[in-house]
Tab-separated table of C-alpha atoms in Angstrom:
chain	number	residue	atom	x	y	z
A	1	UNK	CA	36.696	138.897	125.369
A	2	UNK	CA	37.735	138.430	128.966
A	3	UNK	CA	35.648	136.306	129.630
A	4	UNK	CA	36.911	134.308	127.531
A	5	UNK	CA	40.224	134.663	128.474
A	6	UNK	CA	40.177	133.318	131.930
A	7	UNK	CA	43.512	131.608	132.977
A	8	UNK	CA	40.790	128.615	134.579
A	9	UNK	CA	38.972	128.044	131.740
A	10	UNK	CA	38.621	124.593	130.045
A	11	UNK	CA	39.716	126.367	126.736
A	12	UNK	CA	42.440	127.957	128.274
A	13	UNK	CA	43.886	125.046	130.113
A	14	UNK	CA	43.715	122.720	126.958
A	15	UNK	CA	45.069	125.601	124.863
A	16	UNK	CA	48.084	125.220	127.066
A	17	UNK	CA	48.332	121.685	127.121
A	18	UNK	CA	47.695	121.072	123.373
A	19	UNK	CA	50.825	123.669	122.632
A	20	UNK	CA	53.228	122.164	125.691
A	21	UNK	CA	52.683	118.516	123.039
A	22	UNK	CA	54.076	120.803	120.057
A	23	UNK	CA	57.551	120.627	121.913
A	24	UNK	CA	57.946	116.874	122.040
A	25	UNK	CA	56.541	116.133	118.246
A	26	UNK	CA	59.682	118.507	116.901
A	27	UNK	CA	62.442	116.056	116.917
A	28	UNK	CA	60.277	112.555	117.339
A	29	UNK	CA	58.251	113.144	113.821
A	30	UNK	CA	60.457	113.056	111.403
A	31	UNK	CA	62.126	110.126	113.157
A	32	UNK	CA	60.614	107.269	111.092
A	33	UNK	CA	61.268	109.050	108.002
A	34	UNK	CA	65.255	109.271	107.954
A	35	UNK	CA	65.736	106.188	105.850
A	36	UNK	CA	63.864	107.259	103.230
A	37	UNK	CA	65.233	110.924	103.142
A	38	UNK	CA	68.840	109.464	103.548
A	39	UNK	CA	67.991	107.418	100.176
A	40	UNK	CA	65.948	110.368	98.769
A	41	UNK	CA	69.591	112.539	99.230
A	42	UNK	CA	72.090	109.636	98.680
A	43	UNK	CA	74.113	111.780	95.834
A	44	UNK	CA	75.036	114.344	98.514
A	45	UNK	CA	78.532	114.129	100.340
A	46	UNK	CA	77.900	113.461	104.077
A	47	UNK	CA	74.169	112.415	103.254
A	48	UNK	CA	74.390	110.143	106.278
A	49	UNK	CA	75.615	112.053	108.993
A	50	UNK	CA	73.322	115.355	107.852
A	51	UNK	CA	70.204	113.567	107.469
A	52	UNK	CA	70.595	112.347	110.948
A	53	UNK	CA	71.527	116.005	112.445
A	54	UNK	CA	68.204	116.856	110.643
A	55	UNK	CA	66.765	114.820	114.037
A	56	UNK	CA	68.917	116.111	116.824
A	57	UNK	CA	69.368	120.051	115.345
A	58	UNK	CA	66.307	121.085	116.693
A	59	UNK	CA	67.393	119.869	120.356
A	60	UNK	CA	70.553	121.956	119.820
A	61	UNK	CA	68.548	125.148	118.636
A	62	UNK	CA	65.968	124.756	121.364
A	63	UNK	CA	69.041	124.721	124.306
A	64	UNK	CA	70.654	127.552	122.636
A	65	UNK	CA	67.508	129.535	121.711
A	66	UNK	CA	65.789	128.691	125.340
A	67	UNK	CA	68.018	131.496	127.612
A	68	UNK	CA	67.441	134.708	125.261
A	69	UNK	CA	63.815	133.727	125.125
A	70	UNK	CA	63.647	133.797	128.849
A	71	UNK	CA	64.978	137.037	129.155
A	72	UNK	CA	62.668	138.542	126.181
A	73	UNK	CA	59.429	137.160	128.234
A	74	UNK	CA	60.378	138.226	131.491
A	75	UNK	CA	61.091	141.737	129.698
A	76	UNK	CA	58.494	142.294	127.240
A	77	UNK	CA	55.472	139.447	128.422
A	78	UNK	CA	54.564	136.257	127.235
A	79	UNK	CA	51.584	136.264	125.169
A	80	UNK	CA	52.890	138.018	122.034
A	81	UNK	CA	56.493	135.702	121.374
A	82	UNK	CA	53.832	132.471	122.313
A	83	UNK	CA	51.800	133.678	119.334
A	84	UNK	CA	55.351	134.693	116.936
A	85	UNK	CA	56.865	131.344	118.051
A	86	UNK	CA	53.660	129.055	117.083
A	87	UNK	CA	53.382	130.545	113.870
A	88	UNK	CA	57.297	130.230	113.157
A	89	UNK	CA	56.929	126.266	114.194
A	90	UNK	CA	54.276	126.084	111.344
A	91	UNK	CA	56.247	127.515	108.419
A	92	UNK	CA	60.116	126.394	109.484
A	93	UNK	CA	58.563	122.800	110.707
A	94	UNK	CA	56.320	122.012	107.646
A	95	UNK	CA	59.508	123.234	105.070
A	96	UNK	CA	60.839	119.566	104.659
A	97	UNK	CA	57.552	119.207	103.006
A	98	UNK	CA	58.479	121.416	99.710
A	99	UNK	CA	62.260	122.040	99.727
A	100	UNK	CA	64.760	119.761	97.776
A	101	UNK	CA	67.936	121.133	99.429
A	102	UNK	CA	69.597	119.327	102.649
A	103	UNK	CA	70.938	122.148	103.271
A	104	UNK	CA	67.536	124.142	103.560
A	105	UNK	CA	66.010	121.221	105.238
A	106	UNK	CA	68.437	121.813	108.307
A	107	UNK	CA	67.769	125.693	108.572
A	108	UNK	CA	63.945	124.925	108.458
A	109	UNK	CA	65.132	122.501	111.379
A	110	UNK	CA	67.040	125.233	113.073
A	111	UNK	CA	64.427	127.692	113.192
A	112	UNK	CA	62.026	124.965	114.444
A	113	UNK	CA	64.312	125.079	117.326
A	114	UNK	CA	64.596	128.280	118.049
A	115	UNK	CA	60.213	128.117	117.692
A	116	UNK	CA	60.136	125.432	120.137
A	117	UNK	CA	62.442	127.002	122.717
A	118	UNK	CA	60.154	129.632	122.719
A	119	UNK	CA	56.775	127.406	123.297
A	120	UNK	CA	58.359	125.018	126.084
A	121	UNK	CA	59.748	128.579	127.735
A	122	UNK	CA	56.715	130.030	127.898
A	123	UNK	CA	54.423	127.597	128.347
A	124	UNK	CA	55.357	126.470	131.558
A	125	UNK	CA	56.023	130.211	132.649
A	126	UNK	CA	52.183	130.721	132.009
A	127	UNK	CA	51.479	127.698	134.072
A	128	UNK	CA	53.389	129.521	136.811
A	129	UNK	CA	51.837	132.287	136.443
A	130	UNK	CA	48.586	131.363	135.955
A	131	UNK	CA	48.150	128.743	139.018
A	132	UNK	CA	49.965	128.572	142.505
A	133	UNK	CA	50.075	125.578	144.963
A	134	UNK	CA	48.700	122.119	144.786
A	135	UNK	CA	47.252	123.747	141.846
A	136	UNK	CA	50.478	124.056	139.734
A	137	UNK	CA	51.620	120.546	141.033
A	138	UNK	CA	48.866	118.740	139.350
A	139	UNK	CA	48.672	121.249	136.453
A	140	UNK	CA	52.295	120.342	135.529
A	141	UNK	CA	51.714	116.660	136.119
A	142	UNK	CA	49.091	117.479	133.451
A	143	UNK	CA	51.674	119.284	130.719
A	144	UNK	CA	53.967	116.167	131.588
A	145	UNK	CA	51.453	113.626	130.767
A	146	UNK	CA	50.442	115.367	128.149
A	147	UNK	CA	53.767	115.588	126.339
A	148	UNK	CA	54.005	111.956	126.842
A	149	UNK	CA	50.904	111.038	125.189
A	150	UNK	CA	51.597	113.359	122.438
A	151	UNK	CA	54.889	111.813	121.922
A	152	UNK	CA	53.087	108.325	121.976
A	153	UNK	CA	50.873	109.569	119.300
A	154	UNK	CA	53.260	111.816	116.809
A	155	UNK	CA	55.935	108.754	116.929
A	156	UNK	CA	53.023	106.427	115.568
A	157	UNK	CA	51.100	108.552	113.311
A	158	UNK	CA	54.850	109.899	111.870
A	159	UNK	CA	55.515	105.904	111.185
A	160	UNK	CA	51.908	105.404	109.480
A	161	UNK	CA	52.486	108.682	107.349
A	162	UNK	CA	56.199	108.078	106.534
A	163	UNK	CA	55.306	104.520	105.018
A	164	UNK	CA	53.874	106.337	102.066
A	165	UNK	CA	55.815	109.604	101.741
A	166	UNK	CA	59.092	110.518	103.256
A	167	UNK	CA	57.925	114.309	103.189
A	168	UNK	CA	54.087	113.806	105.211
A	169	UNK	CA	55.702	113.605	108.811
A	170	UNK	CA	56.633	117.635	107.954
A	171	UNK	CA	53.470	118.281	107.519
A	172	UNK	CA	52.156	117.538	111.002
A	173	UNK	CA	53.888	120.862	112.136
A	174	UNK	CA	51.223	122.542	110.403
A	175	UNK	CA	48.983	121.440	113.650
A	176	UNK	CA	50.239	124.606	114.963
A	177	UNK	CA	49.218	127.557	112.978
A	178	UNK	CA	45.402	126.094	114.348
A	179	UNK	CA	46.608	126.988	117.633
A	180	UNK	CA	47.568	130.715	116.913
A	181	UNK	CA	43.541	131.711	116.703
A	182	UNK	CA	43.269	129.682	120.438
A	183	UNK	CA	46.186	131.400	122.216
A	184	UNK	CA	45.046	134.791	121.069
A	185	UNK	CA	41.393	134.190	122.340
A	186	UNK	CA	42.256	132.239	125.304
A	187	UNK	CA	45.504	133.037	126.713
A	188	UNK	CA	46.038	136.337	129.177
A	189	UNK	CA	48.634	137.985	129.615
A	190	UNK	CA	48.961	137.457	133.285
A	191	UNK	CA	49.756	140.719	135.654
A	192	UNK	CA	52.732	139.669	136.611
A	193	UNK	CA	54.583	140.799	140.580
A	194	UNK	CA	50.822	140.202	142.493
A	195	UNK	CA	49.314	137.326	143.257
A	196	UNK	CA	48.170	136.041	139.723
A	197	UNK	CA	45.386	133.644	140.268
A	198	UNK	CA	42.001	133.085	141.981
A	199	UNK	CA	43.088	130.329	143.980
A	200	UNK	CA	42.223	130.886	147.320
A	201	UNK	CA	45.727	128.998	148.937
A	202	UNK	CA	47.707	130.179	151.849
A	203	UNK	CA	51.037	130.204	149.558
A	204	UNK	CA	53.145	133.151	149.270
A	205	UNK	CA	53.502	133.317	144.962
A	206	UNK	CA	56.119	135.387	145.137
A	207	UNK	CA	59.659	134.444	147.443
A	208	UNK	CA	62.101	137.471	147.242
A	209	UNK	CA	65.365	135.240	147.027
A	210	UNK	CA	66.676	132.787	144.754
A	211	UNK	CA	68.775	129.928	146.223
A	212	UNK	CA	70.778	129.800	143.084
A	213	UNK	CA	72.789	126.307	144.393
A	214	UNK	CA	69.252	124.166	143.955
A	215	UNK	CA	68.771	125.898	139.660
A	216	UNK	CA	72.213	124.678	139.024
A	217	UNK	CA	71.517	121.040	140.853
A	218	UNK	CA	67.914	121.073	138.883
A	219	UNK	CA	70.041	121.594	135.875
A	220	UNK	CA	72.494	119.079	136.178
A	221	UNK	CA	69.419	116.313	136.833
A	222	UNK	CA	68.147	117.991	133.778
A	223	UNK	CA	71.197	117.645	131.297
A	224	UNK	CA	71.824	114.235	133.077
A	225	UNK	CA	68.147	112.194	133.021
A	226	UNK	CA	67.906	113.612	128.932
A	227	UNK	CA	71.133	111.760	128.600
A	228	UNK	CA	70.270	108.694	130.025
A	229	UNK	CA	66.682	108.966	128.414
A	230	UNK	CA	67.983	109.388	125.422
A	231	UNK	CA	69.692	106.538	125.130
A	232	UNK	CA	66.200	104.977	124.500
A	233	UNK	CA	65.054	106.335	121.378
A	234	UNK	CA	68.342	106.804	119.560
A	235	UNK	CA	69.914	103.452	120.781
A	236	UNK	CA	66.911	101.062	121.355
A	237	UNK	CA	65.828	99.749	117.534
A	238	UNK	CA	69.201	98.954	116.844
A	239	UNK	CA	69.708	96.888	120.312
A	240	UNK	CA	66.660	95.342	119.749
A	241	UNK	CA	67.489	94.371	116.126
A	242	UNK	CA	71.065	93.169	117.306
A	243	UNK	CA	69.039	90.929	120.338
A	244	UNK	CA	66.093	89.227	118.690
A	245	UNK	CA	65.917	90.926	114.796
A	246	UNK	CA	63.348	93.517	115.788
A	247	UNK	CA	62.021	95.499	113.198
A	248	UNK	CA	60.509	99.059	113.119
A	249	UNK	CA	57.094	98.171	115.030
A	250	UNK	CA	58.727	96.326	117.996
A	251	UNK	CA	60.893	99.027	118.359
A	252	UNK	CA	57.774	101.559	118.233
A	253	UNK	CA	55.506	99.805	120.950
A	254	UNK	CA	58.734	99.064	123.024
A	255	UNK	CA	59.516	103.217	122.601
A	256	UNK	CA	55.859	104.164	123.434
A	257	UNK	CA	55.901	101.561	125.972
A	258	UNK	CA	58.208	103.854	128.221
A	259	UNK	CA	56.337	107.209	126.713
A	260	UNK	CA	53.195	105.432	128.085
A	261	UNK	CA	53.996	104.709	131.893
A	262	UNK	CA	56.227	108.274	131.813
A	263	UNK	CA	52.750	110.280	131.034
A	264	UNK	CA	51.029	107.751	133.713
A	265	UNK	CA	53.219	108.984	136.700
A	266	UNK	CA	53.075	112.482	135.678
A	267	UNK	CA	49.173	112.509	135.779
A	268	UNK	CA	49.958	110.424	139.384
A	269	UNK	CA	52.524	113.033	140.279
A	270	UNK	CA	49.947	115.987	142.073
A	271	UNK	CA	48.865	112.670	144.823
A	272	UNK	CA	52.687	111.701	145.057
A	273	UNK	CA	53.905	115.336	146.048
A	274	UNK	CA	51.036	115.779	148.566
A	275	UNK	CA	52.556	113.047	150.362
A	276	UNK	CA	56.837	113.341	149.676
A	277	UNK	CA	59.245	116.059	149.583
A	278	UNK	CA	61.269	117.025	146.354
A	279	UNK	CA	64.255	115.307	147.049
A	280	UNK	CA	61.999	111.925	147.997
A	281	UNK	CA	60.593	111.929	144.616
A	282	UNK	CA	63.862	112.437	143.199
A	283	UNK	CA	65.192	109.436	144.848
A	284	UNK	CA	62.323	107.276	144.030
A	285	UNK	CA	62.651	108.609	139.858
A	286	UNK	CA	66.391	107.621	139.534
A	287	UNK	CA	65.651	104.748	141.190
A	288	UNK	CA	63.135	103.483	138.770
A	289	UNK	CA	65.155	104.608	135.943
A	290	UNK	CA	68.237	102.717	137.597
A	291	UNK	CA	66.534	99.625	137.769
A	292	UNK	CA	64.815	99.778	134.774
A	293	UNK	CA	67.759	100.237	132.974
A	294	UNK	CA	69.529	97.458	134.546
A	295	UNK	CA	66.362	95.260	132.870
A	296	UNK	CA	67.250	96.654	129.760
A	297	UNK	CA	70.854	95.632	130.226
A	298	UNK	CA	69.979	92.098	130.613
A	299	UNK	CA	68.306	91.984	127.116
A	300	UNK	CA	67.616	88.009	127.843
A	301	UNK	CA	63.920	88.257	126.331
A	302	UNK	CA	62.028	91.044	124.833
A	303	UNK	CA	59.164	91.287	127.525
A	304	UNK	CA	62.163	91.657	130.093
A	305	UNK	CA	63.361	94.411	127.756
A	306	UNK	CA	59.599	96.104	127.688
A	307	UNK	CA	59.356	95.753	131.779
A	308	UNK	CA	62.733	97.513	132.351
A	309	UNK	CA	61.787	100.750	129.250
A	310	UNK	CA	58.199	100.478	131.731
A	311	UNK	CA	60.004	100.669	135.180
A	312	UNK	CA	62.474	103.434	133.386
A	313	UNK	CA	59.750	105.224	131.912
A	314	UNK	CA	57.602	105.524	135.675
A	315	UNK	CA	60.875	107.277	136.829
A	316	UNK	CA	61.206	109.905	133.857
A	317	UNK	CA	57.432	110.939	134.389
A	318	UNK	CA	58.312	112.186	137.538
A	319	UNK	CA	60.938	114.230	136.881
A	320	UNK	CA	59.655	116.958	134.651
A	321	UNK	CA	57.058	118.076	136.490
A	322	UNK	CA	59.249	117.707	139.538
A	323	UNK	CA	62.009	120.135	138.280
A	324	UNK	CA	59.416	122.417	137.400
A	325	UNK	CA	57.481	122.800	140.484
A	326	UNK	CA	60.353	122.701	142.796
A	327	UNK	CA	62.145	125.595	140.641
A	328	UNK	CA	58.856	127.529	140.403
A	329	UNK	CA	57.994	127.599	143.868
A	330	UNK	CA	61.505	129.427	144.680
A	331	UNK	CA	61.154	131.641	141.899
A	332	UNK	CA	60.324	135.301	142.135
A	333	UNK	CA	58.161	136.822	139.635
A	334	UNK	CA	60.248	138.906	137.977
A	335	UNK	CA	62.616	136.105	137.371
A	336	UNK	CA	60.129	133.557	136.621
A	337	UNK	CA	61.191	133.106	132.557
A	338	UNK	CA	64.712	133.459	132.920
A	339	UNK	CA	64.924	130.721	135.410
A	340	UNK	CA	62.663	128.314	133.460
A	341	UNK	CA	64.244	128.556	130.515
A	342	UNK	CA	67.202	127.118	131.633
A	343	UNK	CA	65.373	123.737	132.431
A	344	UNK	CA	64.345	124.059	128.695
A	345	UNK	CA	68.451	124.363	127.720
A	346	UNK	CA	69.412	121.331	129.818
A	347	UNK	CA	66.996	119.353	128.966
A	348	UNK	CA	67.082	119.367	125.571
A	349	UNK	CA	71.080	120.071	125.441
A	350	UNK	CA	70.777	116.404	127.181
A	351	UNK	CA	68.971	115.100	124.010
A	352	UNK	CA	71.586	116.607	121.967
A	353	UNK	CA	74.449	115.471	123.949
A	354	UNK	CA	72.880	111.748	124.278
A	355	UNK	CA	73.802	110.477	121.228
A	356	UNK	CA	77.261	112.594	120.976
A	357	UNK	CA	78.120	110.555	124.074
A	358	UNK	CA	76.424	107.170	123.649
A	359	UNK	CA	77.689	106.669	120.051
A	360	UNK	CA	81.105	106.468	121.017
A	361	UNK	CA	80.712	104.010	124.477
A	362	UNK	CA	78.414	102.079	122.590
A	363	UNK	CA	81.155	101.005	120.733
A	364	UNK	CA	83.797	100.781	122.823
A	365	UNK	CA	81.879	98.516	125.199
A	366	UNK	CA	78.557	97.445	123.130
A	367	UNK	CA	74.930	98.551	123.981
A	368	UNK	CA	74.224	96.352	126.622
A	369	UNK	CA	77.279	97.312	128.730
A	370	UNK	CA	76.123	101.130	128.118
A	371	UNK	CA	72.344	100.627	129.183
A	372	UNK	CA	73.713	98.631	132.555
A	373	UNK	CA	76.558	102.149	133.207
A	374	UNK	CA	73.670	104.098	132.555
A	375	UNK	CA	71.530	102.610	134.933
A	376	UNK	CA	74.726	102.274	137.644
A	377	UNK	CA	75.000	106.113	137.144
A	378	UNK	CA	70.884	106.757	138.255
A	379	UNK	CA	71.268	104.590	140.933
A	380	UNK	CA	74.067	106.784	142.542
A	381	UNK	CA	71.881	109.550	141.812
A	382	UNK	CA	69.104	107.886	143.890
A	383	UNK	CA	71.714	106.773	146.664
A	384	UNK	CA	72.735	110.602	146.514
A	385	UNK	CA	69.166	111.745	147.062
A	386	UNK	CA	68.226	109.097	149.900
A	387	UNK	CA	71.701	110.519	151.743
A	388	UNK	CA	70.308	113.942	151.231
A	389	UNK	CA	67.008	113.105	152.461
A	390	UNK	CA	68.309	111.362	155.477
A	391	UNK	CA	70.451	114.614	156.353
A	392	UNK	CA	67.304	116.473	156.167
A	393	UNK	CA	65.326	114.647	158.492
């Protein structure tokens, strides 16, 4: 059995990247279904406006749920809420697929949430744990590319399903109940306070302080890029309807477009740290995303619209695993969950806030004028970095 369970394994690594997808498919999914449910539900009062919170209550959920679960880990270990949190994903993500009450539908989506705060939290605390160094730079490159790809693939197979049913997409969430069997076998609970893995790197695991000014700044970037980011996925098929009558597939390859290059630069991003600092990498991200945006803005042609969501996308890829290797290797141990947890709240407290925020500019200016202010606000945060990085020097 331990064997088995050896952090460096091939089935242990692709246990961990296969779950770290399960957080992206909870909100995307369903996405190409709302139409049909909000038709499905048309006799209930508000049917509009709750069928679209069916989407963004998970973010909510997962920000709110994220903090208590890195306490619990931290406290209690990591394996056995990884296991209780897949198999609650199963049963509250596959409910839209036999209840007939809204209502319902939304607490199935609320305890999805609170399942996926717990698989993002501890997830990337295992990858922590598990590997130190250069290591952990190109493992989270990895779990970024991999959430990319996995978001390129639910989006599209969610589409292909929903065409026929309204109710298949909710069954994809079944995926992870055939992951509880893997984590048990393959997962260890690490031994947490020593040196955790067989890496042989001259990298002290474990600092003893926590410079509490850089979590808040990672958080900020956090609540700030999911914001911006989100802008594409909630606000893109209608801007590209309102520009050259796109329907549903345009909008899908131009979406998966920028999922595409994000998962590319992750999978780049272990060759990219060996040579730049954190705050380098931060510079060159918003500045992709700036520009890209900009492209976006323009909306003169479609392909300029797919080369600015490309550009865009190349800058979000590096940011995740960024965040999470800068905040892990200032982490102590003992604080490891706690600390990563909140990346999990602002990012995904960004998602929720995106369209809260975008809705209303949107129309007050239009869509074009908001993608062009979004990408004037990245490129202050890249101006921002480069000023930091000079005082550094």
């Amino acid at each position: 059995m331990h064997q088995s369970s050896n952090p460096h394994s091939i089935s242990a690594k692709s246990t961990l990247l296969i779950i770290s997808t399960l957080t992206v498919m909870s909100g995307a999914t369903i996405a190409p279904s709302l139409p049909a449910m909000r038709e499905y539900f048309a006799n209930i009062p508000n049917a509009d406006y709750l069928v679209r919170l069916a989407l963004t209550l998970p973010a909510l959920f997962i920000a709110l749920g994220a903090p208590l679960v890195g306490i619990i880990i931290d406290r209690f270990g990591r394996k056995p809420l990884l296991l209780l949190a897949l198999i609650l994903y199963g049963l509250a993500g596959s409910s839209g697929l036999v209840l007939n009450s809204l209502n319902l539908i939304l607490v199935g989506r609320a305890l999805l949430g609170i399942s996926v705060a717990g698989i993002m939290t501890t997830a990337t605390t295992l990858i922590a744990d598990y590997y130190i160094g250069t290591a952990r730079a190109h493992f989270l490159g990895l779990q970024a590319a991999f959430m990319g790809l996995g978001g390129v693939f639910f989006l599209s197979f969610g589409g292909f399903i929903a065409d026929r049913n309204w109710r298949y997409p909710f069954g994809i969430y079944l995926i992870s109940l055939l992951l509880v069997p893997c984590a048990l076998i393959f997962l260890t609970e690490p031994k947490r306070n020593q040196p955790v893995t067989v890496e042989k790197e001259m990298v002290s695991d474990t600092p003893q302080y926590l410079p509490l000014n850089l979590v808040f700044i990672t958080y900020g970037v956090g609540i700030i890029t999911q914001v911006v980011f989100y802008l594409i996925p909630v606000q893109l098929p209608f801007y590209l309807k309102q520009l050259f009558g796109a329907g549903a597939s345009e909008s899908g390859i131009a979406i998966a477009l920028a999922t595409l290059l994000s998962a590319i630069a992750s999978l780049l991003y272990r060759q990219i740290k060996a040579k730049l600092s954190f705050t380098a990498i931060y510079g060159i991200a918003f500045l992709n995303m700036g520009i890209g945006y900009y492209f976006i803005s323009l909306g003169t042609a479609y392909p300029v619209v797919l080369l600015g969501l490309a550009v865009a996308g190349s800058g979000l890829g590096l940011l995740m695993p960024n965040m999470n290797f800068c905040l892990t290797s200032v982490t102590p141990d003992a604080m490891r969950g706690k600390i990563l947890s909140g990346v999990t709240t602002s990012l995904f407290l960004g998602q929720f806030l995106s369209p809260v925020l975008s809705q209303p500019l949107s129309g007050r200016i239009g869509l074009a004028n908001t993608y062009a202010s979004a990408g004037g606000l990245m490129l202050v945060l890249a101006a921002v970095a480069l000023i930091t990085l000079w005082k550094w020097r």
